[in-house]
Every structure is written in structure tokens, then in C-alpha cells.
XYZ file of C-alpha atoms in Angstrom:
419
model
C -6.438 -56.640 -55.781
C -6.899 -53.821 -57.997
C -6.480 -51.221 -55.579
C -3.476 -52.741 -54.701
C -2.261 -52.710 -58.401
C -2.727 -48.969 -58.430
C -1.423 -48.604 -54.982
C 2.042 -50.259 -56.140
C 2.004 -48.778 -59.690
C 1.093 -45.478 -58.918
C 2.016 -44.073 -55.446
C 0.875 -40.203 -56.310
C -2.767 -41.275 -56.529
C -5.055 -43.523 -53.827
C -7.288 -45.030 -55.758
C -10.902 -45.852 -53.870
C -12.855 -48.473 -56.737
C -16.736 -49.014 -55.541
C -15.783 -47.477 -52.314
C -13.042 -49.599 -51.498
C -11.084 -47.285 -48.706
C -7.240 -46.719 -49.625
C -5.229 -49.696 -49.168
C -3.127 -50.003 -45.803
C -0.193 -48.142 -45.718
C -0.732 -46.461 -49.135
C -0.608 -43.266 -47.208
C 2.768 -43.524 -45.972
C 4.132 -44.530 -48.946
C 2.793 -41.558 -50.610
C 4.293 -39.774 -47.728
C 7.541 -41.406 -48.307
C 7.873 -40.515 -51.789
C 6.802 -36.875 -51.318
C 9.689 -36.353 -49.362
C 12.316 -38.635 -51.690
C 12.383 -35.984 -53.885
C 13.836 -32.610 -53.880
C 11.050 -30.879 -54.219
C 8.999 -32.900 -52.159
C 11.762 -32.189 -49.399
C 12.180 -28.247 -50.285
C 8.452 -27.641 -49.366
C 8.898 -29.930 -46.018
C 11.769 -27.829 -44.910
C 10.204 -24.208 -45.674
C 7.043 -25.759 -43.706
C 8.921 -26.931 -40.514
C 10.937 -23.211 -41.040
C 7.666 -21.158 -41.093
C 6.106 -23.280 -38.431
C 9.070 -22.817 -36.544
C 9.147 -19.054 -37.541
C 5.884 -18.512 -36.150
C 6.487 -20.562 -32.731
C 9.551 -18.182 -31.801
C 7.395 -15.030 -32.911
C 4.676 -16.174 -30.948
C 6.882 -16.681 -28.020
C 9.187 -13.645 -28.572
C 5.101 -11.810 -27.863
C 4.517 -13.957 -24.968
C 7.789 -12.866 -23.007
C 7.379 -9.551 -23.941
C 3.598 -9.220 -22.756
C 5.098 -10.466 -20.024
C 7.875 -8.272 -18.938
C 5.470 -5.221 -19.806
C 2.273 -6.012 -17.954
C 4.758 -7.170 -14.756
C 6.509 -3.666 -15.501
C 3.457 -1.575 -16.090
C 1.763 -3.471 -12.483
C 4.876 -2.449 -10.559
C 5.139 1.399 -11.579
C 1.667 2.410 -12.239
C -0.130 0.191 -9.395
C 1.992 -1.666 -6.533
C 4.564 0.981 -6.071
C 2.116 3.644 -5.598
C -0.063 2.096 -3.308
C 2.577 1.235 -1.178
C 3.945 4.466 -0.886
C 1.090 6.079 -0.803
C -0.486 3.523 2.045
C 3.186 4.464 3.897
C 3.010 8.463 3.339
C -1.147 7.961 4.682
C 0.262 6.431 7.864
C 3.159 8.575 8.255
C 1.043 12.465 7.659
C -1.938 10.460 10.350
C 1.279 9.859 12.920
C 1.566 13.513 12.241
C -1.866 14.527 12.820
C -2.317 13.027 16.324
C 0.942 14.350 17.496
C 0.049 17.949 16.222
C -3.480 17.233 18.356
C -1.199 16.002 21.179
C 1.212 19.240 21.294
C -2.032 21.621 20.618
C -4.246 20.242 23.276
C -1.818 19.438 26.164
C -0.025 22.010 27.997
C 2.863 23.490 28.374
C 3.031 23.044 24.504
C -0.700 23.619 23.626
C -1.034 26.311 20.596
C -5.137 26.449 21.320
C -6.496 23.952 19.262
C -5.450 22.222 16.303
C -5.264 24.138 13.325
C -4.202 24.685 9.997
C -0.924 21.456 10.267
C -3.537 19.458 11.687
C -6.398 19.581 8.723
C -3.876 19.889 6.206
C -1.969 16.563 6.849
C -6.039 15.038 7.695
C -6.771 15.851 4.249
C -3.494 14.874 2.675
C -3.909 11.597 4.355
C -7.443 11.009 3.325
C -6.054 11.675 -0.655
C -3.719 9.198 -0.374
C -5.316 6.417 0.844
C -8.326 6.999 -1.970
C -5.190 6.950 -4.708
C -3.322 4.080 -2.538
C -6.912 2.331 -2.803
C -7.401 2.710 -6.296
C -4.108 1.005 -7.197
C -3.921 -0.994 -4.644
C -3.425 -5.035 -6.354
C -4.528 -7.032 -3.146
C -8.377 -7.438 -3.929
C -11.309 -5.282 -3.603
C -11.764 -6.318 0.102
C -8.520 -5.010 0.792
C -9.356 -1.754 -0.811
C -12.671 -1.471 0.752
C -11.153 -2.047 3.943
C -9.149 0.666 3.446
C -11.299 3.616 2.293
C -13.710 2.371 5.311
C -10.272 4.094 7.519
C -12.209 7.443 6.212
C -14.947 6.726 8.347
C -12.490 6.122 11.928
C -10.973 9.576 10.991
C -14.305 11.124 11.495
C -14.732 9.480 14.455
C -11.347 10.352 15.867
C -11.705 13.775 14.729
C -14.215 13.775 16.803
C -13.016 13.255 19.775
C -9.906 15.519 19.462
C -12.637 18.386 18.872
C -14.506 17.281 22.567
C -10.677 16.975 24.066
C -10.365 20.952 22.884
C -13.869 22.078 23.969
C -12.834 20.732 27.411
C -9.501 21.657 27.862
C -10.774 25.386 26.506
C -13.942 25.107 29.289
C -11.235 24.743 32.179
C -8.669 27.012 30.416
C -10.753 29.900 29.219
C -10.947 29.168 26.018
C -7.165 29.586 25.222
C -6.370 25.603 25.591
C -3.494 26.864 28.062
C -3.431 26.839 31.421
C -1.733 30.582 33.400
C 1.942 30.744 32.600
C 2.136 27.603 31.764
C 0.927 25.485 34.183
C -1.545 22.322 33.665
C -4.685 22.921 34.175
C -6.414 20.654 37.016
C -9.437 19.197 37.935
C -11.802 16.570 36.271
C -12.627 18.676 33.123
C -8.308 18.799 32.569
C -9.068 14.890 33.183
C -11.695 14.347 30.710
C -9.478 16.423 27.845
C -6.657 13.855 28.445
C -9.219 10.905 27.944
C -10.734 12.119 24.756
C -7.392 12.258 23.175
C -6.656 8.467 24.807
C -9.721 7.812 23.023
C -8.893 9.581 19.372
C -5.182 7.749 19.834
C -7.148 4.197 20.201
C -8.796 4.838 17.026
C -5.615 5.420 15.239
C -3.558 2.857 16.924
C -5.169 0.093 18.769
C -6.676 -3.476 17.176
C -7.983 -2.700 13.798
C -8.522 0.727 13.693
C -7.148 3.289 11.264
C -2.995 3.198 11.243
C -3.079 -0.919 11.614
C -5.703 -0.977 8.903
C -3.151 1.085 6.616
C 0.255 -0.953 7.680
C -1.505 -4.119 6.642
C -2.628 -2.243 3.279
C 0.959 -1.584 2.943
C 1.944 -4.866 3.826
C 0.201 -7.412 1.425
C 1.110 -4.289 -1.645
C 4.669 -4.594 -0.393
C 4.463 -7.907 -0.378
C 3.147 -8.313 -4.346
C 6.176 -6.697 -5.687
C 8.168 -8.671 -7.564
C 10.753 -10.684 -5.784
C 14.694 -9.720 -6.958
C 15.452 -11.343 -9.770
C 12.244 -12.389 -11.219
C 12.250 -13.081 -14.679
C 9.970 -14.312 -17.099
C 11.759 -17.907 -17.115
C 9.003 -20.390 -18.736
C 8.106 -18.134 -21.909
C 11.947 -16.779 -22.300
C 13.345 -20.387 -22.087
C 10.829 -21.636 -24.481
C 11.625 -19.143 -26.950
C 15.360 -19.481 -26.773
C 14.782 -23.095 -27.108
C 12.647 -22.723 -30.516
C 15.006 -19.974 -31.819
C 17.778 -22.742 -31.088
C 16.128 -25.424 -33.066
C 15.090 -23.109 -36.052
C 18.644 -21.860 -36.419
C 19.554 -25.607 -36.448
C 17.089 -26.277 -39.369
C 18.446 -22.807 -41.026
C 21.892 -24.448 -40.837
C 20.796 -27.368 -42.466
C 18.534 -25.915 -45.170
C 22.051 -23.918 -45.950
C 23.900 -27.462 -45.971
C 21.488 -29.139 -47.782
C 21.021 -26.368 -50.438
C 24.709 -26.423 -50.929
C 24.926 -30.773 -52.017
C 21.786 -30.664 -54.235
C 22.818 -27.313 -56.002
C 26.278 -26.916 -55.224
C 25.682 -23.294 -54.136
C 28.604 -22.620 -51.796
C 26.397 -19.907 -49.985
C 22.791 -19.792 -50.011
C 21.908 -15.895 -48.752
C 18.407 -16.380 -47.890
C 19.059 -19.260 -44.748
C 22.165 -17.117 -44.143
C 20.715 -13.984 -44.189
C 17.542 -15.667 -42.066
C 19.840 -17.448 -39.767
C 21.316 -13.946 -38.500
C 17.819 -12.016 -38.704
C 16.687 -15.036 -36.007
C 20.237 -14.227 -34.093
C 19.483 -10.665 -33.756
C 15.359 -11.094 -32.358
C 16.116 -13.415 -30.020
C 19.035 -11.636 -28.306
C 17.307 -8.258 -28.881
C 13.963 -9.655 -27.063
C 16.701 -11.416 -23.980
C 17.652 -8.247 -23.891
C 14.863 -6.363 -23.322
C 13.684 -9.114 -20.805
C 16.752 -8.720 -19.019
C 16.702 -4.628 -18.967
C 12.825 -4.419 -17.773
C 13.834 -7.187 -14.779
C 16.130 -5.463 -13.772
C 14.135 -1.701 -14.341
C 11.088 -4.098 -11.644
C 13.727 -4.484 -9.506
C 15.276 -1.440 -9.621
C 11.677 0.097 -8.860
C 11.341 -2.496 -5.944
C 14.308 -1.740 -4.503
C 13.143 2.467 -4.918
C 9.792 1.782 -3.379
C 11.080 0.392 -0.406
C 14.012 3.035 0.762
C 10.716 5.240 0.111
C 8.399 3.255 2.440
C 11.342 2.765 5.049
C 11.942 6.441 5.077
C 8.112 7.019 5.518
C 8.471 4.070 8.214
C 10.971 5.968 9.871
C 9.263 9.501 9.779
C 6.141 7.893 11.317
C 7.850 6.669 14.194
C 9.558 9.553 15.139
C 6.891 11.282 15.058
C 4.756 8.560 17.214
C 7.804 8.635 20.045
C 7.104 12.334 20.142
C 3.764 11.874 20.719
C 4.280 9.359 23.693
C 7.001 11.895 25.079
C 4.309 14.991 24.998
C 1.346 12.868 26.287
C 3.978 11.188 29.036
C 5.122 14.450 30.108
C 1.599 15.805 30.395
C 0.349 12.727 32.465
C 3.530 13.165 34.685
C 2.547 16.475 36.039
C -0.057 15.088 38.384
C -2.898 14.166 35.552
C -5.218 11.100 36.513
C -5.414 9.348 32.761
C -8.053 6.744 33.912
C -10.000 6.711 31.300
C -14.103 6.865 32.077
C -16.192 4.379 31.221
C -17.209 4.685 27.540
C -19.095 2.954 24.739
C -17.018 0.740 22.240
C -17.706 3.473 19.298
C -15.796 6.168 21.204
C -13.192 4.100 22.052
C -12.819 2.486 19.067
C -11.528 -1.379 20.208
C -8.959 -2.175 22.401
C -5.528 -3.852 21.807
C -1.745 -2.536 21.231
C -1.461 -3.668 17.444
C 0.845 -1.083 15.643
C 1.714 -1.831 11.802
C 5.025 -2.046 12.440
C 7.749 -1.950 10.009
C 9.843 -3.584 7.095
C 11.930 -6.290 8.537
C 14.607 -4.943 6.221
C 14.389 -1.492 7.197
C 16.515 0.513 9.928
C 15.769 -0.046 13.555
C 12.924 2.288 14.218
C 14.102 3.183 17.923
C 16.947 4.845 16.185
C 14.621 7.644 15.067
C 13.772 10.674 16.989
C 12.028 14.068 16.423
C 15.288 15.712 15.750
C 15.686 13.674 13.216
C 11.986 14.579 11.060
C 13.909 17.569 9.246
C 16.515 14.980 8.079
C 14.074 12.732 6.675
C 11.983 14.808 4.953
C 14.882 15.677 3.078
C 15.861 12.624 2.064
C 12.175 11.866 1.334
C 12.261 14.498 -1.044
C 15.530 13.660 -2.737
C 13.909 9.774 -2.579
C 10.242 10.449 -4.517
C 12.769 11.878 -7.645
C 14.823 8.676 -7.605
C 11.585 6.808 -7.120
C 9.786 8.271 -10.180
C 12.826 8.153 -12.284
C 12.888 4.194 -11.341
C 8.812 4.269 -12.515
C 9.566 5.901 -15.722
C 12.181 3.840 -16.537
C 10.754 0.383 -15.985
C 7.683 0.094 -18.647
C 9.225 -0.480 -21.852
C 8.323 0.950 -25.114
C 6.160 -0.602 -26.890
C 8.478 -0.795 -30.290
C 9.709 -4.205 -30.248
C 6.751 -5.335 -31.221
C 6.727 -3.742 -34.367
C 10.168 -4.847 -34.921
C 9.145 -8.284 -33.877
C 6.347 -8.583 -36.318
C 8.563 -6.994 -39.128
C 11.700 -8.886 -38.011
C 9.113 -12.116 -38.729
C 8.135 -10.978 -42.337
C 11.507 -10.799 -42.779
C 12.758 -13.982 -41.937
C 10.164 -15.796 -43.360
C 10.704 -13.972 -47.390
C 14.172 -14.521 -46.502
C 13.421 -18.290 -46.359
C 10.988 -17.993 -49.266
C 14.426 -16.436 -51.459
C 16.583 -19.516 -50.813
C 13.619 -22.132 -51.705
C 11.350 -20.757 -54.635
C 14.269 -20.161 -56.860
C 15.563 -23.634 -55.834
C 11.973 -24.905 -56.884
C 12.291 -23.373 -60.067
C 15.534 -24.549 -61.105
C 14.569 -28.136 -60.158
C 11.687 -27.995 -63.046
C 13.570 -26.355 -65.428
């Protein structure tokens, strides 16, 4: 009874006689009282404002982070790897038709040379860098550096198809104006390089090990479009319902006080305005930056593509021709580590990129002018698509901001009330 007497009498204070808890609903009426009077109400709305404040900061950060670790994935990891994974297949397509033309007459220069280890070696560098960025697991990447190994291997056997076709040639590589050499050691020269073109072509061996590389990194790029919808929508949605409670802070300002204009929710209200169309715009300009690098990466792997298999129907063309002139190409029996597995997997090609039969050697000059013209567009894209990291500063400061600005239209209102 007494702790209801003070509970009705005195609402500010919950009184708790010999441990008596506070008397049901005393709480709430305290509660309701707080906020019946203006200052009780002042302090609820700055509360709800800088709990608000902080929400939309907090999710202004989240989209951001967002946007830049998507952006900074794309240019500094999946675009490279897939590029490089594409220029690794196309300088290895290279290789084994500058083996082919060496090693087979009426073309054969004597021996693979300087073209030959040059684009080994340029291939070997780009898979290690395609490797490092690659984003599809360290299996992948393993996978992929284990290609080094095959390349031994096939160089290999290219070496044992020159030391035969040198034994039956004199050790020129060519046989007397031009004419194939014959006989069973001519034979065995053709097999060794049937044998170095399994390893780069057939089953899982080296140039289907690199197209699926390529693949799955192509494949992680963002799709067209892609924005950071869940944290961008839930910001927009806060920002919305703080500006609300900024509009009504300025309405309710104006009946208690009859102040016309309150600057502080005014001034607030636009600050809010500003950060969250300054942070949809940045969202907006590094989606479409990720897609604009997307879209770079692959014209750059379809050109690659392209160069590749050119340069793999000029192979088949110099090896057909070769065979044609009266060659047996029955291959000898052989253990599975010189041939390397069997099967006619190639990596294929984009489904969205020109028709590969299309190309042709004539046309390797022409591409690797474009590809040249391509890699600057492609690292303009890169540069372009991380954003600075300045808007965070902004955002943070843009947050002080609003909340003092908030602080300016209720402390003085505070004061006024008590004096």
C-alpha cells in the first residue's frame, strides 16, 4: 500500500520499502511522463536522431566496403588471372607451332630456337602471376603451377623429335632441297612431336589445365549489373526514415517555440541529403567501373582466344602437310609419361566470343595489334575501377556534422525550456 502511495504521488521516483520490488506498471508510467514533457521529449528525439545517425553511417561504411573490396578483387586479382591464364595458353599454342614449323620439313629452321624459349618462358611467368591471383581456391592454383612440370616433359620430347630428325638429316633438321626426309628415324621425329602435342592438348594436360584456370576466374567476375543491393537499400531506407524524424524535429520545434525555421534539423536534414546521394553515387560509378573492367577483360581473353587458335590451325596445317608427303604417323608403343594421357579435350572458348574457325594465321599480325591497343584500354578500365578511399573521411566527418547539427537545434531548446 505504501509503495503504491509513492508510486501514484510521485511518478519520478520507484520507491522499493523493505525490499518490496517497484509496483507493476510504475515503470511505464515513469516512462510516460518522461516523454509528456518537452524536455522529456527533446532528449527522446535527439536519441532516436543519433541512433538513427549512426545506423545510416554504419551502413553508408558497409556499402562502401563493399563496392571497394568487389572493385579492388576484380582489377588487382580476377582480371589478371584471367588474362594472364588466356595470354599462358595463347604464347604455349605458339610454342608448339614454332616446334612444329622448326622440326618438320619443308619449313624446318633446324631446331627450335630463340621464339621457341622465349614464348616457354613467357608462358611459364604468367601462369606463376595468373596463379598468384587467381580467386578459385588453392587447388585450382596448385593445379595450375603443377602445368610447369608437363612443360618439362613436353620439352622433352620436342628436344628427342630434333635429335632424330637431325640423325637422319645431318644435323641440319632439313632434308636435301627440301625434300622430307624418309625412313623410320623421319618416323620416330614425327611421333615425338605427336607425343609433346598430347601433353599440351589432350585430357588434362597442360593447355586444358589452363582453359579451365581461365574458366572458373572468368567465371567469378562480377555479373553486369551487380550492385551492392542489400547494404545500399538498407541505407537508403534509414537515411529515409531519419530525414522523416529531421522533418518532424523541425515541425515540432516550430509549435513548442514558435521558431519558424529551426537551422540545425534544416541544416542536418540536407547534410543527410547530400551523404546518401554522394555514397549512391559512388556505388553506382564503381558498378559500373566492375563492369566496365568485365566487359575489358573479356575482349582481352577473346582476342587471346582468337590468337591461340589461329595459331593451333597452323599447327594442324604444317603437321598435316608433313604427314601428307608419305610419313607413317603411327605412333610406337610408349609409356603413359611420354605420352602424357589420351583424349581430344581442348579448352575451348568464350561462348560469347567470335567463332574461332574464323581465325587464320594471316590474321596473327591483326590481332596482336589489337591486343596491344586492348591491354591499354584494359589497364585504364583497372585503374579506374578501385575507388579512392576519401569518402570515408567525408563520411565520418559528414557524421560529426550532422549529429552537432542536431545537438544546435536541441540544447538551446533545452535551455530555454528551464529558463
Amino acid at each position: 500500500a505504501v509503495g503504491r502511495f509513492f508510486a501514484d504521488h510521485d511518478l519520478l521516483v520507484t520507491p522499493t520499502l523493505a525490499g518490496l520490488p517497484p509496483p507493476h506498471g510504475a515503470l511505464r508510467r515513469r516512462a510516460a511522463v518522461a516523454t509528456a514533457t518537452t524536455p522529456g521529449r527533446l532528449w527522446v528525439l535527439a536519441a532516436l536522431v543519433t541512433t538513427l545517425t549512426l545506423a545510416v553511417a554504419a551502413t553508408a561504411a558497409a556499402t562502401l566496403v563493399s563496392t571497394r573490396d568487389t572493385a579492388r578483387t576484380v582489377a588487382e586479382r580476377t582480371s589478371p588471372a584471367v588474362v594472364d591464364a588466356a595470354r599462358a595458353g595463347a604464347l604455349l599454342a605458339d610454342a608448339d607451332l614454332v616446334a612444329a614449323r622448326s622440326l618438320l620439313p619443308p619449313n624446318s629452321w633446324g631446331g627450335p630456337g630463340d621464339q621457341y624459349l622465349k614464348d616457354i618462358k613467357t608462358a611459364i611467368q604468367a601462369l606463376e602471376s595468373a596463379a598468384e591471383n587467381g580467386t578459385t581456391g588453392t587447388a585450382a592454383r596448385a593445379q595450375l603451377l603443377a602445368v610447369t612440370s608437363l612443360l618439362v616433359a613436353y620439352q622433352d620430347n620436342v628436344a628427342q623429335a630434333y635429335r632424330y630428325g637431325a640423325t637422319d638429316t645431318g644435323a641440319t633438321g632439313t632434308g636435301a632441297a627440301g625434300v622430307p626426309p624418309a625412313g623410320p628415324v623421319a618416323d620416330l621425329e614425327l611421333v615425338y612431336l605427336i607425343y609433346a602435342a598430347d601433353l599440351m592438348r589432350e585430357g588434362t594436360n597442360i593447355l586444358p589445365t589452363v582453359a579451365a584456370f581461365e574458366a572458373a576466374n572468368s567465371a567469378a567476375l562480377p555479373d553486369r549489373g551487380s550492385w551492392p543491393w542489400l547494404p545500399l537499400g538498407l541505407h537508403l531506407g534509414l537515411a529515409l526514415v531519419l530525414l522523416g524524424l529531421l522533418v518532424v524535429a523541425q515541425v515540432y520545434l516550430r509549435r513548442r517555440f514558435r521558431r519558424r525555421l529551426s537551422l540545425g534539423p534544416l541544416g542536418a536534414a540536407v547534410l543527410l541529403v547530400l551523404l546518401a546521394a554522394g555514397t549512391t553515387l559512388l556505388a553506382a560509378r564503381t558498378s559500373h567501373d566492375v563492369d566496365t573492367t568485365g566487359r575489358e577483360t573479356t575482349v582481352t581473353e577473346c582476342l587471346w582466344q582468337a590468337r591461340a587458335t589461329a595459331v593451333t590451325l597452323e599447327r594442324e596445317r604444317v603437321v598435316g602437310e608433313y604427314a601428307g608427303a608419305g610419313q607413317d604417323t603411327a605412333r610406337p608403343p610408349a609409356d603413359g609419361a611420354q605420352r602424357g594421357g589420351t583424349g581430344a579435350q581442348d579448352g575451348g572458348t568464350r561462348a560469347d566470343c567470335p567463332a574461332p574457325a574464323a581465325a587464320s594465321a594471316a590474321s596473327v599480325p591483326e590481332l596482336d595489334r589489337l591486343l596491344d591497343d586492348q591491354a591499354a584500354r584494359l589497364e585504364d578500365a583497372r585503374a579506374a575501377t578501385v575507388p579512392a578511399a576519401g569518402w570515408f573521411g567525408v563520411l565520418a566527418v559528414g557524421t560529426v556534422a550532422l549529429l552537432a547539427l542536431t545537438a544546435s537545434g536541441v540544447s538551446p531548446r533545452l535551455v530555454e525550456y528551464r529558463k
